[in-house]
């Protein structure tokens, strides 16, 4: 509701009538009544304690993360991503500087340091890049407009990663304070930085995580309204099935994997 | 290809398509490629078969408690400040969306590929109300500029050559002399559409899934237009058939693991976007308003109807790619929003069986679609039931009624059917060319002239049916 208070539209959004809703559900129940007992209904089992389960999984992966990281690299490259390795977070600005130089990129927009983990801004500026850092906390309309503007013209978007799925080479990013959706979407090059603590093996494990992230009902804790799974650069094959990259989202996605954990 | 006219009989539409050499080549290349990719991706995925069974079970179980899951979905969305609307008919769905657009003062709307909004012909309604809809999926954008309709669920502009696209862009976008290079044309589309994304007041999308537990709408795209439409405009409206709900996140990942594999052979599509209501405090982008339009439009009637199983459909397009009829005539010849084998069933669901009196016969019942379908929807069984329905009401053309009336009678008498199939196998030999029957003599000629029947499948429908019956009897089968 708070979000709606900031709305620029002068009118309240339309509300459905209670009658429409009741009628809608009545019709469904009537039809369902006709089939009772005719079909098997084996409801899906939900993991009882997803948070604990995924914690165990991640602890196990942490012990043999090299294997998982290798698998991630293989799959990420298979879907057209570019994989980089860095020993520590201190080496990352050089990696990013290199990516930027090769692409003649000068303007960088980055998640807030609180969301990213480290503050890479000064080191990137020292490498001749023009860096826009988005605000954390709960800024107003002015910062929103600014971020939109700088993201639309940036050459490179720098984000963290909440989870990296080895099986599919997928980066999972949650939106929230200091972590706009558009940083990984509008610039032609997306660079994502993460460490072994982000690794999971499979889509099945992602299921556990998604359960864990929502149980108990999310205390909003700075999390936003979107979770994005990114598996390679934006692509289309809509013209004569010719694979073309970067139709709407980034043409390039880079994963910078930092071997020494830098997140809490 | 120009737009087919529904006043033109199906047979003629199919003949036109068959006469279009580029279309046939394009269809063949595309569907074959999709099939190969699909086969490869399931080849190195041994758990795929189990997951398909699992996915089917989830769909079945969800329908059994549909009211409860929808209520939980609504509750979760409203808890997050989103709004849910209820559309019983296509007309109501259009009115709801127009109303939201009007109140939001929306002039420009960006759309992300959504069969649900195609189904209700939303664009025409928006235009009539002075709102400009812009399709942003590259394929959809192309056909919107060309004033055509999608010819494939996941590759809507499959019927256009690069030359045609270059010419179209040159003319429609006022950029004369564009080369017929997909790379260049895609870049042009990016520039044009980027501009629109940043200016649009409202984003309209479909939804591949909705998770009841968490009030999450899930969009799967490769281009990123779904992310744009849900991140940049100040209002996001998702239009969704009510059957798309799944109970939990654990269920969702089962579908994610098989959907892209079935559609394009990818393990996951490039972008899977989980939308949970409007922008939250602290977020620097995302819409002020989020609306979900829950759409019935003939679906509820099928919960206890002939077409119940069609409610499991994920719209992956796999059944189109394997269908010998679709591969020959393409999407437009079907004449409605949803093409291919599943499209016949969905058209009947939306428009009544009268609408498919011809279409119900545009299938050879070879069963390839069931094998390809990620949730193993038994399309041939439902087609036969539809044909019966159509024949009983005497709304089919005379010869087809005779053939399929006979077919249905034969089906019910196993010995007769076996004899008929043996006869057909023997009969077709002189007429079969490379596994396809180009012509059948006498009684069947009217039918095969436009249909290029595939040679009788190795496993006949009857044999498959017997297998199903055994599975059911042993209790291990999951088919109703
Ligand atoms: S019927 Fe099955 S194969 Fe066809 S589109 Fe639907 S889910 Fe895909």
XYZ file of C-alpha atoms and ligand atoms in Angstrom:
752
model
C 0.000 0.000 0.000
C 2.850 2.375 0.695
C 3.995 1.908 -2.848
C 0.637 3.001 -4.117
C 0.717 6.209 -2.056
C 3.650 7.344 -4.189
C 1.766 6.633 -7.374
C 1.759 9.416 -9.875
C -1.725 8.569 -11.113
C -4.365 10.764 -9.524
C -7.021 8.119 -9.426
C -7.142 5.050 -7.241
C -6.710 1.772 -9.078
C -10.013 0.125 -9.898
C -11.270 -2.408 -7.374
C -13.116 -5.536 -8.379
C -16.589 -5.865 -6.958
C -17.103 -8.430 -4.218
C -19.956 -9.844 -6.285
C -17.711 -10.482 -9.296
C -15.302 -12.376 -7.109
C -17.958 -14.435 -5.371
C -19.591 -15.359 -8.657
C -16.240 -16.266 -10.202
C -15.401 -18.659 -7.389
C -18.932 -20.065 -7.219
C -18.731 -21.167 -10.821
C -15.412 -22.872 -10.207
C -16.786 -24.725 -7.162
C -19.871 -25.870 -9.031
C -17.767 -27.411 -11.800
C -15.334 -28.917 -9.312
C -18.272 -30.521 -7.529
C -19.091 -32.508 -10.645
C -15.719 -34.235 -10.691
C -15.231 -35.003 -7.027
C -13.612 -38.382 -6.562
C -13.126 -38.907 -10.285
C -9.505 -37.898 -10.419
C -6.527 -38.613 -8.270
C -5.415 -35.679 -6.192
C -1.946 -36.127 -4.936
C -0.974 -32.721 -3.657
C 2.687 -31.846 -3.912
C 4.840 -32.410 -0.888
C 6.392 -29.245 0.403
C 9.758 -29.557 2.158
C 9.038 -29.332 5.904
C 12.018 -27.154 6.867
C 13.370 -25.621 3.680
C 15.659 -23.131 5.414
C 17.499 -25.841 7.318
C 17.595 -28.116 4.298
C 19.150 -25.532 2.034
C 21.600 -24.502 4.735
C 22.853 -28.068 4.929
C 23.118 -28.225 1.156
C 25.061 -24.994 0.965
C 27.381 -26.053 3.782
C 28.180 -29.246 1.889
C 28.792 -27.353 -1.321
C 31.090 -24.921 0.485
C 33.373 -27.851 1.263
C 33.763 -28.891 -2.357
C 32.982 -25.671 -4.120
C 35.701 -26.076 -6.744
C 33.758 -28.839 -8.469
C 30.536 -26.856 -8.347
C 32.256 -23.717 -9.595
C 33.696 -25.690 -12.486
C 30.325 -27.046 -13.410
C 28.871 -23.562 -13.185
C 31.598 -22.240 -15.464
C 30.985 -24.967 -18.038
C 27.241 -24.368 -18.161
C 27.529 -20.585 -17.995
C 29.868 -20.605 -20.977
C 27.597 -23.015 -22.787
C 24.750 -20.505 -22.647
C 27.009 -17.726 -23.902
C 28.241 -16.171 -20.648
C 31.840 -15.058 -20.057
C 33.404 -16.475 -16.915
C 36.216 -14.766 -14.967
C 38.037 -15.974 -11.911
C 39.579 -13.761 -9.227
C 41.491 -14.918 -6.165
C 40.171 -12.208 -3.865
C 37.821 -9.263 -4.073
C 40.873 -6.999 -4.375
C 41.509 -8.423 -7.849
C 38.019 -7.655 -9.087
C 38.501 -3.995 -10.141
C 41.230 -5.099 -12.550
C 38.926 -7.715 -14.060
C 36.135 -5.189 -14.495
C 38.575 -2.598 -15.799
C 39.700 -5.127 -18.383
C 36.156 -5.915 -19.491
C 35.405 -2.193 -19.787
C 38.571 -1.443 -21.751
C 37.924 -4.176 -24.289
C 34.457 -2.838 -24.918
C 35.461 0.798 -24.789
C 32.960 1.128 -21.952
C 33.340 4.174 -19.751
C 30.088 4.557 -17.852
C 29.317 2.100 -15.081
C 26.197 1.891 -12.944
C 26.506 -0.258 -9.838
C 24.412 -1.673 -7.034
C 24.891 -0.005 -3.693
C 27.951 -1.331 -1.775
C 25.663 -2.522 1.005
C 23.971 -4.834 -1.515
C 27.091 -5.740 -3.469
C 29.303 -6.584 -0.512
C 32.465 -4.592 -1.229
C 32.683 -0.956 -2.321
C 34.372 -1.168 -5.701
C 33.490 2.400 -6.733
C 36.756 4.212 -5.852
C 38.908 1.475 -7.415
C 36.912 1.618 -10.631
C 37.119 5.412 -10.745
C 40.876 5.051 -10.268
C 40.858 2.938 -13.442
C 39.363 5.791 -15.404
C 35.730 4.713 -15.288
C 32.807 6.997 -14.640
C 30.851 5.271 -11.873
C 27.269 5.859 -10.745
C 26.432 4.237 -7.433
C 22.742 3.802 -6.668
C 21.483 4.851 -3.252
C 20.656 2.359 -0.542
C 17.979 2.792 2.121
C 14.680 4.242 1.038
C 15.347 7.191 -1.270
C 12.598 9.120 -3.022
C 11.414 9.937 -6.525
C 14.432 12.079 -7.356
C 16.887 9.209 -6.888
C 14.530 6.888 -8.759
C 14.515 9.181 -11.768
C 18.285 9.614 -11.592
C 18.951 5.872 -11.440
C 16.680 5.296 -14.414
C 18.501 7.957 -16.381
C 22.010 6.733 -15.635
C 21.065 3.083 -16.154
C 19.619 3.868 -19.573
C 22.913 5.360 -20.783
C 25.418 3.200 -18.858
C 27.750 0.906 -20.834
C 28.103 -1.576 -18.027
C 25.913 -2.641 -15.106
C 27.574 -4.089 -12.017
C 25.590 -6.297 -9.642
C 25.990 -8.973 -7.012
C 24.426 -12.424 -7.198
C 22.256 -14.081 -4.558
C 22.541 -17.574 -5.954
C 24.394 -19.163 -8.853
C 22.977 -22.473 -10.154
C 25.669 -24.817 -11.503
C 23.319 -27.182 -13.366
C 22.081 -24.445 -15.677
C 24.683 -21.668 -15.431
C 22.051 -19.374 -13.955
C 22.477 -16.199 -11.908
C 19.688 -15.429 -9.441
C 19.231 -11.788 -8.437
C 16.741 -10.450 -5.909
C 15.621 -6.884 -6.284
C 15.491 -4.641 -3.242
C 16.981 -1.597 -1.579
C 20.167 -0.597 -3.376
C 19.718 -3.375 -5.930
C 17.609 -2.097 -8.841
C 16.181 -4.476 -11.437
C 17.448 -2.347 -14.299
C 21.177 -2.592 -13.446
C 21.303 -6.081 -14.934
C 18.866 -5.204 -17.717
C 19.432 -1.850 -19.412
C 23.217 -1.638 -19.996
C 24.556 -3.677 -22.945
C 27.039 -5.437 -20.660
C 26.164 -6.992 -17.308
C 28.912 -7.925 -14.856
C 27.939 -9.996 -11.814
C 30.309 -10.587 -8.906
C 29.958 -13.471 -6.460
C 31.813 -15.967 -4.313
C 31.496 -19.682 -3.401
C 28.791 -18.992 -0.802
C 26.379 -18.234 -3.663
C 26.782 -21.613 -5.368
C 24.062 -24.237 -5.480
C 23.886 -27.331 -7.669
C 20.452 -27.598 -9.180
C 17.035 -26.227 -9.990
C 15.650 -28.559 -7.336
C 17.813 -26.827 -4.746
C 16.574 -23.495 -6.035
C 13.119 -24.775 -5.099
C 14.264 -25.198 -1.495
C 15.718 -21.717 -1.486
C 12.601 -20.135 -2.923
C 10.598 -21.859 -0.186
C 13.069 -20.701 2.448
C 12.950 -17.120 1.211
C 9.201 -17.048 1.720
C 8.807 -18.892 5.018
C 7.627 -17.411 7.228
C 5.756 -14.887 5.108
C 8.468 -12.435 4.175
C 9.226 -9.734 6.638
C 9.986 -7.232 3.934
C 13.518 -6.638 5.231
C 14.605 -4.564 2.268
C 13.661 -7.184 -0.318
C 11.900 -6.037 -3.428
C 9.134 -7.341 -5.641
C 11.180 -9.308 -8.119
C 13.435 -12.342 -8.294
C 15.216 -12.739 -11.633
C 16.877 -15.839 -13.013
C 19.417 -14.979 -15.696
C 20.737 -17.767 -17.918
C 23.028 -16.148 -20.463
C 22.713 -12.989 -22.523
C 19.412 -11.761 -23.941
C 18.685 -13.624 -27.150
C 16.190 -14.116 -29.929
C 15.847 -16.343 -32.954
C 12.719 -14.719 -34.292
C 14.132 -13.853 -37.714
C 14.623 -17.053 -39.681
C 15.818 -18.803 -36.525
C 19.102 -16.905 -36.608
C 20.409 -16.634 -33.055
C 21.006 -12.982 -32.211
C 22.127 -11.593 -28.858
C 21.153 -8.500 -26.955
C 17.722 -7.904 -28.398
C 16.350 -6.204 -25.262
C 18.566 -7.126 -22.346
C 22.383 -7.221 -22.247
C 24.327 -8.571 -25.191
C 26.996 -9.829 -22.807
C 26.869 -11.318 -19.332
C 30.066 -11.695 -17.321
C 30.375 -13.709 -14.123
C 33.278 -12.689 -11.911
C 33.822 -15.547 -9.485
C 35.857 -14.607 -6.428
C 37.425 -17.652 -4.780
C 37.854 -16.124 -1.339
C 34.427 -15.425 0.173
C 33.723 -11.717 0.577
C 30.113 -11.859 1.714
C 29.156 -12.342 5.347
C 1.529 -14.960 -46.505
C -1.568 -12.825 -46.236
C -4.056 -13.235 -43.435
C -6.329 -16.186 -43.945
C -9.980 -15.393 -44.023
C -12.180 -17.492 -41.784
C -14.834 -17.334 -44.479
C -12.452 -19.397 -46.588
C -12.912 -23.068 -45.749
C -10.157 -24.832 -43.850
C -9.413 -27.048 -46.807
C -8.706 -24.045 -48.992
C -6.641 -22.321 -46.278
C -4.567 -25.456 -45.934
C -4.164 -25.686 -49.686
C -2.982 -22.105 -49.809
C -0.416 -22.846 -47.131
C 0.709 -25.963 -48.938
C 1.206 -23.904 -52.071
C 3.441 -21.401 -50.253
C 6.896 -22.817 -50.806
C 8.773 -20.521 -48.452
C 6.277 -21.140 -45.698
C 6.646 -24.885 -46.040
C 10.410 -24.727 -46.032
C 10.467 -22.348 -43.062
C 8.053 -24.521 -41.133
C 10.022 -27.613 -41.858
C 13.346 -26.075 -40.841
C 11.983 -24.489 -37.684
C 9.946 -27.383 -36.377
C 12.738 -29.837 -37.156
C 15.255 -27.672 -35.350
C 13.024 -27.286 -32.290
C 12.495 -31.023 -32.257
C 16.186 -31.799 -32.444
C 16.995 -29.328 -29.685
C 14.244 -30.767 -27.543
C 15.436 -34.323 -28.081
C 19.019 -33.398 -27.240
C 18.081 -31.568 -24.082
C 16.011 -34.449 -22.747
C 18.699 -36.887 -23.875
C 21.161 -35.738 -21.243
C 18.481 -35.349 -18.605
C 17.526 -38.781 -17.245
C 15.290 -37.344 -14.524
C 13.234 -35.626 -17.209
C 10.695 -38.433 -17.537
C 10.016 -38.511 -13.804
C 9.675 -34.746 -13.746
C 7.134 -34.890 -16.577
C 5.029 -37.343 -14.589
C 5.434 -35.156 -11.544
C 4.387 -32.048 -13.472
C 1.294 -33.825 -14.710
C 0.386 -34.899 -11.188
C 0.768 -31.354 -9.945
C -1.559 -30.024 -12.636
C -4.117 -32.700 -11.794
C -3.906 -32.125 -8.061
C -4.137 -28.371 -8.528
C -7.345 -28.680 -10.547
C -8.783 -30.851 -7.776
C -8.464 -27.959 -5.344
C -8.481 -25.086 -7.819
C -10.709 -22.819 -5.739
C -8.447 -23.117 -2.718
C -5.265 -22.431 -4.652
C -6.758 -19.441 -6.401
C -7.986 -18.034 -3.100
C -4.531 -18.353 -1.628
C -3.029 -16.720 -4.692
C -5.417 -13.788 -4.428
C -4.780 -13.398 -0.729
C -0.999 -13.413 -1.167
C -1.125 -10.867 -3.983
C -3.410 -8.533 -2.048
C -1.182 -8.838 1.022
C 1.613 -7.393 -1.099
C -0.475 -4.486 -2.309
C -1.436 -5.980 -5.664
C -4.951 -6.020 -7.118
C -6.776 -9.010 -8.522
C -9.614 -8.771 -11.062
C -12.005 -11.460 -12.233
C -12.945 -11.833 -15.882
C -15.506 -14.453 -16.768
C -15.512 -13.638 -20.478
C -13.095 -12.146 -22.994
C -15.293 -9.073 -23.091
C -14.943 -8.611 -19.331
C -11.192 -9.101 -19.510
C -10.892 -6.359 -22.131
C -13.087 -4.031 -20.115
C -11.020 -4.558 -16.961
C -7.731 -3.835 -18.734
C -9.172 -0.762 -20.471
C -10.487 0.473 -17.148
C -7.083 0.104 -15.498
C -5.456 1.891 -18.445
C -7.973 4.710 -18.307
C -7.597 5.302 -14.579
C -3.823 5.222 -14.876
C -4.010 7.713 -17.736
C -2.044 5.302 -19.915
C -1.425 6.358 -23.506
C 1.241 3.845 -24.465
C 1.364 0.221 -23.424
C 4.281 -2.168 -23.911
C 3.300 -5.806 -24.175
C 5.324 -8.898 -23.555
C 4.374 -12.010 -25.509
C 1.139 -13.230 -24.127
C -1.177 -15.732 -25.771
C -3.847 -14.777 -23.217
C -4.062 -11.227 -24.560
C -4.033 -12.551 -28.136
C -6.891 -14.782 -27.128
C -9.040 -11.809 -26.080
C -7.903 -9.594 -28.996
C -6.795 -6.971 -26.546
C -4.773 -4.861 -28.973
C -7.754 -3.921 -31.106
C -9.695 -2.937 -27.984
C -6.813 -0.802 -26.698
C -6.451 0.942 -30.042
C -10.171 1.635 -30.194
C -9.876 3.253 -26.761
C -7.018 5.493 -27.906
C -4.272 3.525 -26.159
C -1.299 2.436 -28.287
C -0.236 -1.169 -27.658
C 3.297 -2.075 -28.677
C 4.292 -5.711 -28.963
C 7.877 -6.076 -27.779
C 8.774 -9.682 -28.416
C 10.721 -9.390 -31.664
C 8.525 -11.892 -33.472
C 5.344 -10.253 -32.211
C 6.688 -6.821 -33.090
C 7.307 -7.956 -36.656
C 3.831 -9.324 -37.117
C 2.258 -6.328 -35.421
C 3.994 -4.038 -37.922
C 2.825 -6.353 -40.696
C -0.746 -6.490 -39.302
C -0.693 -10.262 -39.085
C -1.203 -12.860 -36.409
C 1.280 -15.242 -34.759
C 1.791 -18.490 -36.634
C 3.532 -20.396 -33.848
C 3.109 -20.190 -30.071
C 6.780 -19.561 -29.395
C 8.034 -18.399 -32.792
C 5.288 -16.062 -33.953
C 7.014 -14.737 -37.084
C 8.298 -18.089 -38.253
C 6.566 -17.533 -41.612
C 8.500 -14.388 -42.563
C 11.766 -14.239 -44.500
C 14.586 -11.916 -43.467
C 14.029 -10.056 -46.705
C 10.399 -9.462 -45.805
C 11.399 -8.239 -42.341
C 13.992 -5.853 -43.799
C 11.443 -4.464 -46.205
C 8.832 -4.183 -43.474
C 11.166 -2.365 -41.058
C 12.417 -0.066 -43.809
C 8.900 0.985 -44.662
C 7.110 0.920 -41.305
C 9.920 2.544 -39.320
C 10.924 5.044 -41.979
C 14.449 3.651 -42.242
C 14.843 2.952 -45.948
C 17.405 0.501 -47.267
C 17.864 -1.793 -44.276
C 19.892 -4.920 -45.170
C 18.337 -8.364 -44.744
C 20.744 -9.155 -41.921
C 19.066 -10.490 -38.745
C 21.825 -8.928 -36.620
C 21.138 -5.455 -38.003
C 17.376 -5.885 -37.933
C 17.495 -7.016 -34.319
C 19.566 -3.966 -33.409
C 17.028 -1.722 -35.113
C 14.250 -3.345 -33.100
C 16.261 -2.875 -29.906
C 16.644 0.846 -30.539
C 13.013 1.368 -31.496
C 11.643 -0.648 -28.613
C 14.059 0.597 -25.957
C 12.643 4.035 -26.527
C 9.096 2.682 -26.074
C 9.948 0.756 -22.908
C 11.303 3.897 -21.280
C 8.285 5.975 -22.269
C 5.428 3.528 -21.765
C 2.914 4.155 -19.010
C 1.851 0.579 -18.630
C 3.226 -2.910 -19.181
C 0.903 -5.781 -20.068
C 2.145 -9.348 -19.822
C 0.788 -12.836 -19.670
C 1.958 -15.305 -17.053
C 3.480 -18.735 -17.474
C 2.682 -19.655 -13.875
C 1.359 -18.150 -10.678
C 2.471 -19.526 -7.315
C -0.437 -19.614 -4.870
C 1.702 -19.810 -1.732
C 3.595 -16.624 -2.359
C 1.444 -14.629 -4.804
C 4.177 -14.800 -7.427
C 3.588 -14.339 -11.154
C 6.203 -16.088 -13.282
C 7.266 -14.955 -16.750
C 9.638 -16.867 -18.966
C 11.316 -15.062 -21.877
C 14.561 -15.180 -23.827
C 14.677 -11.585 -24.964
C 14.164 -9.762 -21.686
C 11.052 -7.926 -22.797
C 9.148 -9.502 -19.915
C 11.619 -7.942 -17.473
C 11.357 -4.569 -19.187
C 7.561 -4.546 -19.129
C 7.507 -5.429 -15.429
C 10.323 -3.119 -14.325
C 9.983 0.165 -16.202
C 6.341 1.306 -16.653
C 4.472 2.586 -13.605
C 1.642 0.079 -13.982
C 1.970 -3.652 -14.605
C -1.047 -5.711 -15.633
C -0.746 -9.484 -15.970
C -3.546 -11.269 -17.845
C -3.670 -14.942 -16.949
C -5.898 -17.954 -17.527
C -6.988 -19.292 -14.144
C -5.466 -22.713 -14.851
C -1.938 -21.330 -14.609
C -1.847 -21.438 -10.826
C 0.509 -23.903 -9.115
C 0.489 -24.431 -5.350
C 4.082 -23.892 -4.226
C 7.575 -22.800 -5.228
C 8.589 -26.464 -5.014
C 6.008 -27.181 -7.707
C 7.151 -24.257 -9.802
C 10.705 -25.545 -10.148
C 9.415 -28.878 -11.500
C 7.810 -26.999 -14.386
C 10.808 -24.737 -14.907
C 12.994 -27.808 -15.306
C 10.955 -29.112 -18.253
C 9.320 -26.080 -19.878
C 12.279 -24.573 -21.743
C 13.598 -28.009 -22.645
C 10.285 -28.810 -24.326
C 9.991 -25.462 -26.059
C 13.462 -24.632 -27.346
C 15.762 -27.274 -25.897
C 17.253 -24.834 -23.398
C 17.713 -25.987 -19.810
C 16.178 -22.728 -18.703
C 15.042 -19.851 -20.837
C 17.337 -16.841 -20.523
C 15.062 -14.965 -18.153
C 12.711 -16.378 -15.584
C 11.092 -13.461 -13.822
C 9.278 -13.897 -10.520
C 7.040 -10.898 -9.919
C 5.692 -10.351 -6.441
C 3.373 -7.361 -6.415
C 4.273 -3.704 -6.937
C 7.554 -1.961 -6.113
C 8.460 -2.188 -2.426
C 9.977 0.444 -0.156
C 13.626 1.060 -1.020
C 13.323 -0.263 -4.564
C 14.535 2.107 -7.243
C 12.447 0.664 -10.061
C 9.356 -1.458 -10.557
C 5.710 -0.456 -10.966
C 3.602 1.598 -8.561
C 0.640 -0.628 -9.305
C 0.341 -4.327 -9.955
C -2.832 -5.920 -11.318
C -3.606 -9.549 -12.032
C -6.553 -10.247 -14.314
C -7.709 -13.787 -13.620
C -9.434 -14.989 -16.734
C -11.972 -17.765 -17.133
C -13.179 -17.420 -20.743
C -14.495 -20.948 -21.103
C -11.934 -22.686 -18.913
C -14.035 -23.408 -15.830
C -16.600 -25.205 -17.983
C -13.926 -27.764 -18.833
C -13.051 -28.682 -15.252
C -15.768 -31.290 -15.614
C -15.740 -31.265 -19.403
C -14.295 -33.227 -22.286
C -11.314 -30.911 -22.534
C -10.247 -30.989 -18.889
C -6.775 -32.209 -19.729
C -6.202 -29.292 -22.077
C -6.137 -27.153 -18.919
C -2.712 -28.627 -18.117
C -1.157 -27.016 -21.179
C 2.031 -25.009 -20.627
C 1.970 -23.433 -24.120
C 5.421 -24.786 -24.922
C 4.677 -25.473 -28.588
C 6.214 -28.957 -28.645
C 3.027 -30.556 -29.957
C 3.030 -28.120 -32.882
C 6.559 -29.052 -33.845
C 5.855 -32.771 -33.977
C 2.441 -32.548 -35.597
C 2.525 -33.752 -39.221
C -0.423 -31.503 -40.025
C 0.988 -28.350 -38.401
C 4.344 -28.980 -40.040
C 2.652 -28.926 -43.421
C 0.162 -26.098 -43.125
C 1.535 -23.826 -40.377
C -0.310 -21.794 -37.793
C -2.352 -19.404 -39.885
C -4.311 -22.078 -41.691
C -5.908 -23.067 -38.384
C -7.568 -19.671 -38.404
C -7.645 -18.999 -34.652
C -5.335 -17.714 -31.907
C -4.010 -21.107 -30.865
C -2.668 -23.288 -33.681
C -1.581 -26.907 -33.763
C -3.153 -29.938 -32.122
C -3.599 -28.297 -28.724
C -4.892 -25.222 -30.529
C -7.850 -27.172 -31.877
C -8.835 -28.112 -28.341
C -8.278 -24.610 -26.973
C -10.293 -23.105 -29.824
C -13.161 -25.406 -28.951
C -12.767 -24.454 -25.301
C -12.960 -20.732 -26.082
C -15.383 -20.679 -28.980
C -17.391 -23.878 -28.625
C -17.217 -27.101 -30.661
C -18.990 -25.446 -33.609
C -15.849 -23.435 -34.239
C -13.789 -26.564 -34.812
C -16.135 -28.579 -37.007
C -13.473 -28.657 -39.724
C -10.461 -28.197 -37.502
C -11.278 -31.221 -35.363
C -10.249 -33.227 -38.390
C -6.969 -31.413 -38.987
C -5.064 -34.133 -37.188
C -4.014 -37.602 -38.162
C -4.263 -38.883 -34.568
C -0.764 -40.271 -34.873
C -0.076 -39.621 -31.201
C 3.239 -37.811 -31.672
C 1.881 -34.871 -29.670
C 1.278 -36.938 -26.536
C 4.843 -38.177 -26.616
C 6.215 -34.669 -27.019
C 3.989 -32.953 -24.489
C 5.839 -32.226 -21.244
C 2.690 -32.978 -19.246
C 1.613 -35.823 -21.555
C -1.727 -34.338 -22.520
C -3.715 -36.935 -24.432
C -4.652 -34.712 -27.330
C -5.768 -37.507 -29.728
C -8.262 -38.855 -27.200
C -9.853 -35.434 -26.819
C -9.842 -34.854 -30.574
C -11.763 -38.076 -31.084
C -14.284 -37.006 -28.485
C -14.587 -33.629 -30.165
C -15.121 -35.280 -33.537
C -17.843 -37.424 -32.078
C -19.469 -34.372 -30.579
C -19.228 -32.522 -33.857
C -20.504 -35.503 -35.839
C -23.422 -36.064 -33.471
C -24.464 -32.486 -33.925
C -24.051 -32.900 -37.663
C -21.890 -29.833 -38.016
C -19.062 -31.450 -39.934
C -18.749 -31.571 -43.702
C -20.353 -34.686 -45.104
C -17.341 -36.753 -46.163
C -15.487 -36.071 -42.945
C -18.519 -37.020 -40.955
C -18.680 -40.295 -42.797
C -15.014 -41.076 -42.471
C -14.827 -40.179 -38.831
C -18.192 -41.580 -37.979
C -16.867 -44.822 -39.369
C -13.589 -44.252 -37.594
C -15.293 -43.807 -34.242
C -17.408 -46.924 -34.733
C -14.349 -48.868 -35.669
C -12.468 -47.598 -32.651
C -15.114 -48.979 -30.390
C -14.782 -52.444 -31.883
C -11.219 -53.637 -31.424
C -11.284 -56.488 -33.919
C -12.673 -54.285 -36.628
C -10.116 -51.618 -35.851
C -7.221 -53.996 -35.978
C -8.422 -55.262 -39.303
C -8.857 -51.716 -40.586
C -5.351 -50.744 -39.538
C -3.880 -53.818 -41.122
C -5.771 -52.957 -44.243
C -4.565 -49.387 -44.096
C -0.995 -50.501 -43.632
C -1.248 -52.764 -46.622
C -3.134 -50.167 -48.600
C -0.870 -47.282 -47.917
C 2.258 -49.038 -49.101
C 1.930 -48.122 -52.753
C 1.043 -44.547 -51.834
C 3.561 -43.859 -49.081
C 6.542 -41.726 -50.001
C 9.256 -41.246 -47.386
C 6.923 -42.186 -44.589
C 4.217 -39.803 -45.768
C 1.068 -40.568 -47.631
C 0.570 -38.036 -50.340
C -2.632 -39.447 -51.811
C -5.122 -42.110 -50.899
C -7.578 -43.456 -53.414
C -11.334 -43.120 -53.528
C -13.108 -42.330 -50.299
C -10.085 -40.845 -48.598
C -8.840 -38.658 -51.382
C -10.771 -35.576 -50.310
C -9.138 -35.884 -46.930
C -5.539 -36.550 -47.848
C -5.456 -34.091 -50.672
C -4.994 -31.327 -48.178
C -3.617 -33.365 -45.370
C -0.625 -35.409 -46.441
C -1.330 -38.120 -43.904
C 1.674 -39.529 -42.107
C 1.991 -43.214 -42.668
C 0.218 -45.158 -39.941
C 2.350 -44.815 -36.813
C 4.404 -47.720 -35.624
C 2.443 -47.867 -32.454
C -1.156 -47.406 -33.435
C -3.593 -45.413 -31.455
C -5.413 -48.599 -30.510
C -2.214 -50.170 -29.222
C -1.423 -47.067 -27.250
C -4.914 -47.003 -25.883
C -4.632 -50.582 -24.714
C -1.412 -49.696 -22.992
C -3.069 -46.837 -21.189
C -5.877 -49.052 -20.062
C -3.361 -51.504 -18.636
C -1.540 -48.743 -16.803
C -4.745 -47.511 -15.308
C -5.759 -50.960 -14.266
C -2.437 -51.514 -12.542
C -2.898 -48.247 -10.691
C 0.462 -46.909 -11.769
C -0.942 -44.712 -14.489
C -1.560 -41.083 -13.754
C -3.940 -40.511 -16.623
C -7.531 -39.940 -15.696
S -0.316 -29.410 -25.239
Fe 1.598 -30.023 -24.287
S 3.069 -29.921 -25.952
Fe 1.299 -28.767 -26.667
S 1.752 -26.655 -26.080
Fe 0.583 -27.554 -24.399
S 2.118 -28.306 -22.966
Fe 3.174 -27.951 -24.905
